Amino acid sequence: MTTIMHKESQSAAFRPQSGRKRATLEQRRNRLLYLMITPWIFGFLVFTAGPMIYSFYISLTRWNLLTPPRFIGAKNYTDLMKDPLFWQSLKVTTIYAFVSVPLDLLVALLLAILLNQKVRGLSIFRTILYLPSVVSGVAVSILFMWVFNPDFGLINAMLASIGITGPGWIGDPDWALPSLVVMSFWTVGGTMLIFLAGLQNVPVELQEAASIDGAGPLRKFFRITLPLLTPTILFNLVLAIIGQFQTFTQAFVMTKGGPQNATLFYVLQLFVQAFENMNMGYASAMAWVLFLIILVLTIVVMNTSGKWVFYQGENDK
Amino acid sequence: MSIRRPQGLTSVITLVLLSVILLTSCGTFAEGSDGRITITIHTWEAGATGLHVYEQAIPEFEKAHPDIKVEIDSDTSSYYYSKLLTSLANGNGPDIFLVFDTSYPRFVNSGTVLDLTKYAQEKKYGIDPDKFYTSAWDMGTFKGQSYFLPKDLAVQSVLYNKTLFKQAGIPFPKAGWTMQDFADAAKKLTVTKNGRTEQWGSLLPGDYLPQGLEYMLPAYGGQFLSPDGKTADGYLNSPASEKAIAAYLDMYKQGISPTMSQTSGFGNLDLFQTGRVAMKWDSTWSMGTYLEDPKLEFDSVPMPLGSTGKSLTTSYVGGLAINSRSPHTEEAAEVLGFFASQRWAEINRYIATPALKGKAAEDMQREQPEYKAFFDQANVATRPPELSTLNWGKDVSQPLVTFLDNMILEPDRNLHEELQQTVEAIDAQLAETYSYEG
């Protein structure tokens, strides 16, 4: 220990004069960084990359989990293309994602803006709005089965009081998916919180300067807040796309994919194939197709982000 | 600062090493430190009620068998297979586990489950087929060999709300009644006000095959598949089967039962318990709740007879099997023997009807006569069609459920054409499965 201390103090003493020494320090810092993240890299390799590679192999086999996998090449992938339930699940999931992602982001942003105001009892509002995100998905699903009850559920009771006969919600093939979109607003708390953090990073001096120049609240929002918030929007957008394409719990608990496969989400169908039909090879092929879809969408979003995402201080360099 | 960094390094290395040690130590624990052999049972019975029977039974078993320790691993049925199948696939499966009847053939075909025939022949550890209701034991038997011990008996009967029958002035149904009697009673018991149904005559099982079509087809002399389980053509679309399906769909057309859309709208609300339906085709699973409800006056009656005039019913089995790769198959068989005992039937009767004939079943019928119809039908339960083909879930059930959903929710569709398309879809799936696993 003393030797190390000695060396350390030496290097500290020489640092201002020597560029070579400085590079060594950077190298050491890098080394320290890699050491620090080793457990996570290790975890990633063991728990994510390893299983992914294995699942790719499995996707090229026919495997019922009880007998050894049998190599069948790309047959699972070609079978997928011919499977009406695969296309149905992809359709349901894509519609859900394309509708719920922008709506959820909008709702989360609006809530975050409200929570960024200086009003009394702010912490109470923040807690209330974030609370649903802490509740487990299964519990939320069961709660919403009651909210959506056509006869005496919350929504239809409210509609009835103003003379409107509400739809059958999750029991109606046309309304089931929209119902789940409505339900997704309930769990925007996490996204909202990230927006709130983003909003609080918007420098007050810019807002004040704009006010002095005569900008109104709307102008300030669209000219200052929103551009500075774009990195946060990008982050939330990517996370939301990934999350919504993997929707499972609501359909699993509330509708089991029905009625008439109107809520047959992709991951639900994958789960059914894997653990109910015992078609692990097929399910793995589905997982890889989903991975590619999400990957492509993420790349598209990231590549177009240069056009609409503004990073603060970007122009300084 | 200069001291901290090396410490940071040390702690990082320690962390990595620790995580490696932790991961590698997640192996299997074979024998307990006390020298007893541990037998693990994986069950889908979960929650306070489900596990209570095991908590009562296991200490009794362990007391009588001091060399064996029994451990229960439990997951709710929705997630049960995901864990069981993965643990079997990686070779760490439990010694004893429950299997859904839909996958019996695959578990047998793959050699995953131990052949229990020799124990059954020798009546070793009390594993004695004669003690069981014949239909229950036979479901676990394939080509003369037995693999699954029936955990309990779950046949289907009609439950009816006595209060609603009295209000409508209809006599209570009796064994030997026909589908026509059932439909007539259901029609009278359906109450509509301003075009809105306030009470349905019965709750039918919708697209849930084990309770719906699996009763209707045999009741009208129809069949799902060929005896070898490889085709539906000529069976599911035979005139008798089509007649059975038409009779089933007709009851929906008459509006005597809520559709699946209507029931799912009610969420977890029990339509029978709350008097929204006057009858219900059901097994014994909800009986405990119904019997505890002082406001609900009800009874059970055997299934109404179809056009064959034969008394029959459907059944569902949860079978206990021994992992053929268990290092302790003999001890596992000893544990399995306990599930073939009257004592188990007595303990378990609070959550399920015994598959064993004898005292527990008799006590149950005497103390709770509402169960009588279930026991009366125990020996006329048909062998579930799930057992006749390799991958019932994917090949037969999934296309049929889609067919039923379409037909019930859009009654104007052409039954004959839709059925023909369904049969073709099923046959394509069956051919695919058998080309790989047959």
Coordinates of N, CA and C in Angstrom, one line a residue, chain A residues 1 4-5 8-9 11 25 28-29 31-32 34-40 42 46-47 62-67 70 72 75 79 83 85 138 142 145-146 148-152 165 168 170-173 248-249 252-254 256 258-261 264 269 271-280 282, chain B residues 1-3 5-13 15-16 19-20 23 78-79 81-83 85-86 88-90 102-103 106-112 196-197 200 260-262 264-269 276 325 391-395 398-399 402 405-407 409-410 413 429 432-437:
Chain A
M1 N 0.8 -1.2 0.0 CA 0.0 0.0 0.0 C 0.9 1.3 0.0
I4 N 2.3 2.0 -3.4 CA 1.3 2.6 -4.3 C 1.1 4.1 -4.0
M5 N 1.0 4.4 -2.7 CA 0.9 5.8 -2.3 C 2.0 6.6 -2.8
E8 N 1.7 7.1 -6.5 CA 0.6 8.0 -6.8 C 1.0 9.5 -6.6
S9 N 1.7 9.7 -5.5 CA 2.0 11.1 -5.2 C 3.1 11.6 -6.2
S11 N 3.2 10.7 -9.4 CA 2.6 11.0 -10.6 C 1.8 12.3 -10.5
L25 N -2.4 8.7 -17.4 CA -3.5 8.8 -16.4 C -4.9 8.6 -17.1
R28 N -5.2 5.0 -17.5 CA -5.6 4.4 -16.2 C -7.1 4.6 -15.9
R29 N -7.5 5.8 -16.2 CA -9.0 6.1 -16.0 C -9.8 5.2 -16.8
R31 N -9.0 2.3 -17.9 CA -8.9 1.0 -17.3 C -9.9 0.8 -16.1
L32 N -9.9 1.9 -15.3 CA -10.8 1.9 -14.1 C -12.2 1.8 -14.6
Y34 N -13.4 0.5 -17.3 CA -13.8 -0.8 -17.8 C -13.9 -1.8 -16.6
L35 N -13.0 -1.6 -15.6 CA -13.1 -2.5 -14.5 C -14.5 -2.3 -13.7
M36 N -14.8 -1.0 -13.6 CA -16.0 -0.7 -12.9 C -17.3 -1.3 -13.7
I37 N -17.2 -1.3 -15.0 CA -18.4 -1.8 -15.7 C -18.3 -3.3 -16.0
T38 N -17.2 -3.9 -15.5 CA -17.0 -5.3 -15.8 C -18.2 -6.2 -15.3
P39 N -18.7 -5.9 -14.1 CA -19.9 -6.8 -13.7 C -21.0 -6.7 -14.7
W40 N -21.2 -5.5 -15.2 CA -22.4 -5.3 -16.1 C -22.1 -5.9 -17.5
F42 N -20.1 -8.4 -17.9 CA -20.2 -9.8 -17.6 C -21.7 -10.3 -17.6
V46 N -23.4 -12.9 -20.1 CA -24.0 -14.1 -19.6 C -25.5 -14.2 -19.7
F47 N -26.2 -13.0 -19.4 CA -27.6 -13.1 -19.3 C -28.3 -12.5 -20.6
R62 N -36.3 -27.2 -34.7 CA -37.6 -27.5 -34.2 C -37.4 -28.1 -32.8
W63 N -38.0 -27.4 -31.8 CA -37.6 -27.9 -30.4 C -38.9 -27.8 -29.6
N64 N -39.3 -28.9 -29.0 CA -40.5 -28.9 -28.1 C -40.1 -28.9 -26.7
L65 N -38.8 -28.7 -26.4 CA -38.2 -28.5 -25.0 C -38.0 -29.9 -24.3
L66 N -38.7 -30.9 -24.9 CA -38.6 -32.2 -24.2 C -37.6 -33.1 -24.9
T67 N -37.5 -33.0 -26.2 CA -36.6 -33.8 -27.0 C -35.5 -32.9 -27.6
R70 N -34.0 -30.1 -33.3 CA -33.6 -30.7 -34.6 C -33.4 -29.6 -35.6
I72 N -33.5 -27.3 -38.7 CA -34.4 -27.3 -39.8 C -34.1 -26.1 -40.7
K75 N -36.6 -22.8 -41.9 CA -38.1 -23.2 -42.0 C -39.0 -22.4 -41.1
D79 N -42.1 -20.4 -42.4 CA -43.4 -20.7 -41.9 C -44.1 -19.5 -41.3
D83 N -48.0 -17.7 -41.7 CA -48.9 -17.9 -40.5 C -49.8 -16.7 -40.3
L85 N -51.7 -16.0 -37.9 CA -51.7 -15.4 -36.6 C -50.5 -14.6 -36.3
V138 N -50.1 -6.5 -13.6 CA -51.2 -7.4 -13.4 C -52.3 -6.7 -12.6
I142 N -56.1 -5.8 -13.8 CA -57.4 -6.2 -13.1 C -58.2 -5.0 -12.8
M145 N -60.0 -3.9 -15.9 CA -61.2 -4.8 -16.3 C -62.4 -4.2 -15.7
W146 N -62.3 -3.6 -14.5 CA -63.5 -3.0 -13.9 C -63.8 -1.7 -14.5
F148 N -63.4 -0.8 -17.5 CA -64.0 -1.0 -18.8 C -65.3 -1.8 -18.8
N149 N -65.7 -2.3 -17.6 CA -66.9 -3.1 -17.6 C -68.1 -2.4 -18.3
P150 N -68.7 -3.0 -19.3 CA -69.7 -2.3 -20.1 C -70.9 -1.9 -19.3
D151 N -71.3 -2.7 -18.3 CA -72.5 -2.5 -17.6 C -72.4 -1.5 -16.4
F152 N -71.4 -1.8 -15.6 CA -71.3 -0.9 -14.4 C -69.8 -0.4 -14.2
T165 N -74.6 5.7 -24.4 CA -74.4 4.3 -24.1 C -73.0 3.9 -24.6
G168 N -68.6 -1.8 -25.7 CA -68.3 -3.0 -24.9 C -66.8 -3.0 -24.5
I170 N -63.2 -3.8 -23.8 CA -62.3 -4.9 -24.1 C -63.1 -6.1 -24.6
G171 N -64.4 -6.1 -24.5 CA -65.2 -7.3 -24.9 C -65.6 -7.1 -26.4
D172 N -65.4 -5.9 -27.0 CA -65.8 -5.7 -28.3 C -64.6 -5.7 -29.3
P173 N -64.7 -6.5 -30.3 CA -63.5 -6.6 -31.2 C -63.0 -5.3 -31.7
F248 N -47.3 -7.1 -23.4 CA -47.7 -8.5 -23.1 C -48.7 -8.6 -22.0
T249 N -48.4 -8.0 -20.8 CA -49.2 -8.2 -19.6 C -50.7 -7.9 -19.8
F252 N -52.3 -10.5 -21.8 CA -52.2 -11.8 -21.2 C -53.3 -11.9 -20.0
V253 N -53.4 -10.8 -19.2 CA -54.3 -10.9 -18.1 C -55.7 -10.5 -18.5
M254 N -55.9 -9.5 -19.4 CA -57.3 -9.0 -19.6 C -58.0 -9.7 -20.7
K256 N -56.5 -12.3 -23.2 CA -55.9 -13.5 -23.7 C -55.8 -13.4 -25.3
G258 N -58.0 -12.0 -27.3 CA -59.3 -11.9 -27.9 C -59.9 -10.5 -27.7
P259 N -61.1 -10.2 -28.1 CA -62.0 -11.1 -28.8 C -61.6 -11.1 -30.3
Q260 N -61.7 -12.3 -30.9 CA -61.4 -12.5 -32.3 C -60.0 -12.0 -32.7
N261 N -59.1 -12.3 -31.8 CA -57.6 -12.0 -31.9 C -57.4 -10.5 -32.1
L264 N -54.3 -9.7 -30.0 CA -53.3 -10.7 -30.0 C -52.0 -10.0 -30.3
Q269 N -48.4 -13.9 -28.5 CA -48.4 -15.0 -29.4 C -47.1 -15.8 -29.3
F271 N -45.3 -16.0 -26.6 CA -45.4 -16.8 -25.3 C -46.3 -18.0 -25.5
V272 N -47.4 -17.9 -26.2 CA -48.3 -19.0 -26.5 C -47.5 -20.1 -27.3
Q273 N -46.8 -19.7 -28.3 CA -46.0 -20.6 -29.1 C -45.0 -21.3 -28.3
A274 N -44.3 -20.6 -27.4 CA -43.2 -21.1 -26.7 C -43.7 -22.1 -25.6
F275 N -44.6 -21.6 -24.8 CA -44.9 -22.4 -23.5 C -46.3 -23.1 -23.5
E276 N -47.2 -22.7 -24.5 CA -48.4 -23.5 -24.5 C -48.3 -24.5 -25.7
N277 N -47.8 -24.0 -26.8 CA -47.7 -25.0 -27.9 C -46.4 -25.7 -27.9
M278 N -45.5 -25.3 -27.1 CA -44.2 -26.0 -26.9 C -43.4 -26.0 -28.3
N279 N -43.5 -24.8 -28.9 CA -42.7 -24.7 -30.2 C -41.6 -23.6 -30.0
M280 N -40.6 -24.0 -29.3 CA -39.6 -23.1 -28.9 C -38.8 -22.5 -30.1
Y282 N -39.9 -22.0 -33.1 CA -40.8 -21.0 -33.8 C -40.8 -19.7 -33.0
Chain B
M1 N -7.2 10.4 -2.0 CA -7.5 10.1 -3.4 C -6.6 9.0 -3.8
S2 N -5.3 9.2 -3.5 CA -4.3 8.2 -4.0 C -4.5 6.8 -3.3
I3 N -5.1 6.8 -2.1 CA -5.4 5.5 -1.5 C -6.6 4.9 -2.1
R5 N -8.1 4.9 -5.0 CA -8.2 4.2 -6.3 C -7.8 2.7 -6.2
P6 N -6.7 2.4 -5.6 CA -6.4 1.0 -5.5 C -7.5 0.2 -4.7
Q7 N -8.1 0.9 -3.7 CA -9.2 0.3 -3.0 C -10.4 0.0 -4.0
G8 N -10.6 1.0 -4.9 CA -11.7 0.9 -5.8 C -11.4 -0.3 -6.7
L9 N -10.1 -0.5 -7.2 CA -9.8 -1.6 -8.0 C -10.1 -2.9 -7.3
T10 N -9.6 -2.9 -6.0 CA -9.8 -4.2 -5.3 C -11.3 -4.5 -5.2
S11 N -12.1 -3.5 -4.9 CA -13.5 -3.8 -4.7 C -14.1 -4.2 -6.0
V12 N -13.7 -3.6 -7.1 CA -14.2 -4.0 -8.4 C -13.9 -5.5 -8.7
I13 N -12.6 -5.9 -8.4 CA -12.2 -7.2 -8.7 C -13.0 -8.2 -7.7
L15 N -15.9 -7.7 -6.6 CA -17.3 -7.7 -7.1 C -17.4 -8.7 -8.2
V16 N -16.5 -8.6 -9.1 CA -16.5 -9.6 -10.3 C -16.4 -11.0 -9.8
S19 N -19.5 -12.1 -8.1 CA -20.7 -12.5 -9.0 C -20.4 -13.8 -9.7
V20 N -19.1 -14.0 -10.0 CA -18.8 -15.3 -10.6 C -19.1 -16.5 -9.7
L23 N -22.8 -16.9 -9.3 CA -23.5 -17.5 -10.4 C -23.2 -19.0 -10.5
S78 N -50.9 -19.9 -15.2 CA -50.6 -19.2 -16.4 C -49.1 -19.2 -16.7
Y79 N -48.3 -19.2 -15.6 CA -46.8 -19.2 -15.8 C -46.2 -20.5 -15.6
Y81 N -46.0 -23.6 -17.0 CA -45.3 -24.3 -18.0 C -44.0 -23.6 -18.4
S82 N -43.9 -22.2 -18.3 CA -42.7 -21.6 -18.7 C -41.6 -22.0 -17.8
K83 N -41.9 -22.2 -16.5 CA -40.8 -22.6 -15.6 C -40.6 -24.1 -15.7
L85 N -41.1 -26.3 -18.2 CA -40.4 -26.7 -19.4 C -39.0 -26.3 -19.5
T86 N -38.7 -25.0 -19.0 CA -37.3 -24.6 -19.1 C -36.4 -25.4 -18.1
L88 N -37.0 -28.5 -17.2 CA -36.8 -29.8 -17.8 C -35.8 -29.8 -18.9
A89 N -35.9 -28.7 -19.7 CA -34.9 -28.6 -20.8 C -33.5 -28.5 -20.4
N90 N -33.3 -27.8 -19.3 CA -31.8 -27.7 -18.8 C -31.4 -28.8 -17.9
T102 N -53.4 -31.6 -22.3 CA -53.1 -31.3 -23.6 C -51.7 -31.7 -24.0
S103 N -50.8 -31.8 -23.1 CA -49.4 -32.2 -23.5 C -49.0 -33.6 -23.0
R106 N -47.1 -35.6 -25.7 CA -45.7 -35.2 -26.0 C -44.8 -35.6 -24.8
F107 N -45.3 -35.5 -23.6 CA -44.5 -35.9 -22.5 C -44.2 -37.4 -22.5
V108 N -45.2 -38.2 -23.0 CA -45.0 -39.7 -23.1 C -44.0 -40.0 -24.2
N109 N -44.3 -39.4 -25.4 CA -43.5 -39.6 -26.6 C -42.0 -39.3 -26.4
S110 N -41.8 -38.3 -25.7 CA -40.4 -37.8 -25.5 C -39.7 -38.6 -24.4
G111 N -40.4 -39.4 -23.7 CA -39.7 -40.2 -22.6 C -39.4 -39.3 -21.4
T112 N -40.1 -38.2 -21.3 CA -39.9 -37.3 -20.2 C -40.4 -37.8 -18.9
R196 N -82.2 -5.0 -23.6 CA -81.0 -5.3 -22.9 C -81.2 -6.6 -22.0
T197 N -80.3 -7.6 -22.2 CA -80.5 -8.8 -21.4 C -80.0 -8.5 -20.0
W200 N -79.3 -14.1 -18.1 CA -79.3 -15.1 -19.2 C -79.7 -16.5 -18.6
M260 N -68.6 -14.5 -25.4 CA -67.3 -14.3 -24.7 C -67.1 -12.8 -24.6
S261 N -67.5 -12.0 -25.6 CA -67.3 -10.5 -25.4 C -68.1 -10.0 -24.2
Q262 N -69.3 -10.5 -24.1 CA -70.1 -10.0 -23.0 C -69.6 -10.5 -21.6
S264 N -66.4 -11.2 -21.0 CA -65.1 -10.6 -20.6 C -65.3 -9.2 -20.2
G265 N -66.4 -8.6 -20.6 CA -66.8 -7.3 -20.1 C -67.0 -7.2 -18.6
F266 N -67.4 -8.4 -18.1 CA -67.7 -8.4 -16.6 C -66.4 -8.7 -15.8
G267 N -65.3 -8.9 -16.5 CA -64.1 -9.1 -15.7 C -64.1 -10.3 -14.9
N268 N -63.7 -10.1 -13.6 CA -63.7 -11.3 -12.7 C -65.0 -11.5 -12.0
L269 N -66.0 -10.8 -12.3 CA -67.3 -11.0 -11.6 C -67.8 -12.3 -12.0
R276 N -76.6 -13.4 -12.5 CA -76.8 -12.9 -13.8 C -77.1 -14.0 -14.8
R325 N -35.8 -38.5 -15.6 CA -34.4 -38.3 -15.3 C -34.1 -38.0 -13.8
N391 N -49.9 -32.5 -30.7 CA -49.8 -31.0 -30.4 C -51.2 -30.4 -30.5
W392 N -52.1 -30.8 -29.7 CA -53.5 -30.4 -29.7 C -53.6 -28.9 -29.7
G393 N -52.8 -28.3 -28.8 CA -52.9 -26.8 -28.6 C -52.8 -26.0 -29.9
K394 N -51.7 -26.3 -30.5 CA -51.3 -25.5 -31.7 C -52.1 -26.0 -32.9
D395 N -52.2 -27.4 -33.1 CA -52.7 -27.9 -34.3 C -54.3 -27.9 -34.4
Q398 N -56.1 -24.1 -31.5 CA -56.0 -22.7 -31.9 C -56.9 -22.4 -33.1
P399 N -56.9 -23.2 -34.2 CA -57.8 -23.0 -35.3 C -59.2 -23.1 -34.9
T402 N -60.4 -19.9 -33.0 CA -60.6 -18.8 -34.0 C -62.0 -19.0 -34.7
D405 N -64.8 -18.3 -32.2 CA -65.0 -16.8 -32.0 C -65.7 -16.2 -33.1
N406 N -65.3 -16.5 -34.4 CA -65.9 -16.0 -35.5 C -67.4 -16.3 -35.6
M407 N -67.7 -17.6 -35.3 CA -69.1 -18.1 -35.5 C -70.0 -17.5 -34.4
L409 N -69.5 -14.7 -32.6 CA -69.6 -13.2 -32.6 C -70.2 -12.7 -33.9
E410 N -70.0 -13.5 -35.0 CA -70.7 -13.1 -36.3 C -71.5 -14.3 -36.7
R413 N -72.2 -16.0 -40.5 CA -71.2 -16.7 -41.3 C -71.7 -18.0 -41.7
Q429 N -51.7 -28.3 -40.2 CA -50.9 -28.2 -39.0 C -50.5 -29.6 -38.5
E432 N -47.8 -31.2 -40.5 CA -46.5 -30.6 -40.2 C -46.0 -31.2 -38.9
T433 N -46.8 -31.2 -37.9 CA -46.3 -31.8 -36.6 C -45.9 -33.2 -36.7
Y434 N -46.7 -34.0 -37.4 CA -46.4 -35.5 -37.5 C -45.2 -35.7 -38.4
S435 N -44.9 -34.8 -39.3 CA -43.7 -35.0 -40.2 C -42.4 -34.9 -39.4
Y436 N -42.5 -34.2 -38.2 CA -41.3 -34.0 -37.4 C -41.3 -34.9 -36.2
E437 N -42.5 -35.1 -35.6 CA -42.5 -35.7 -34.3 C -43.2 -37.1 -34.3

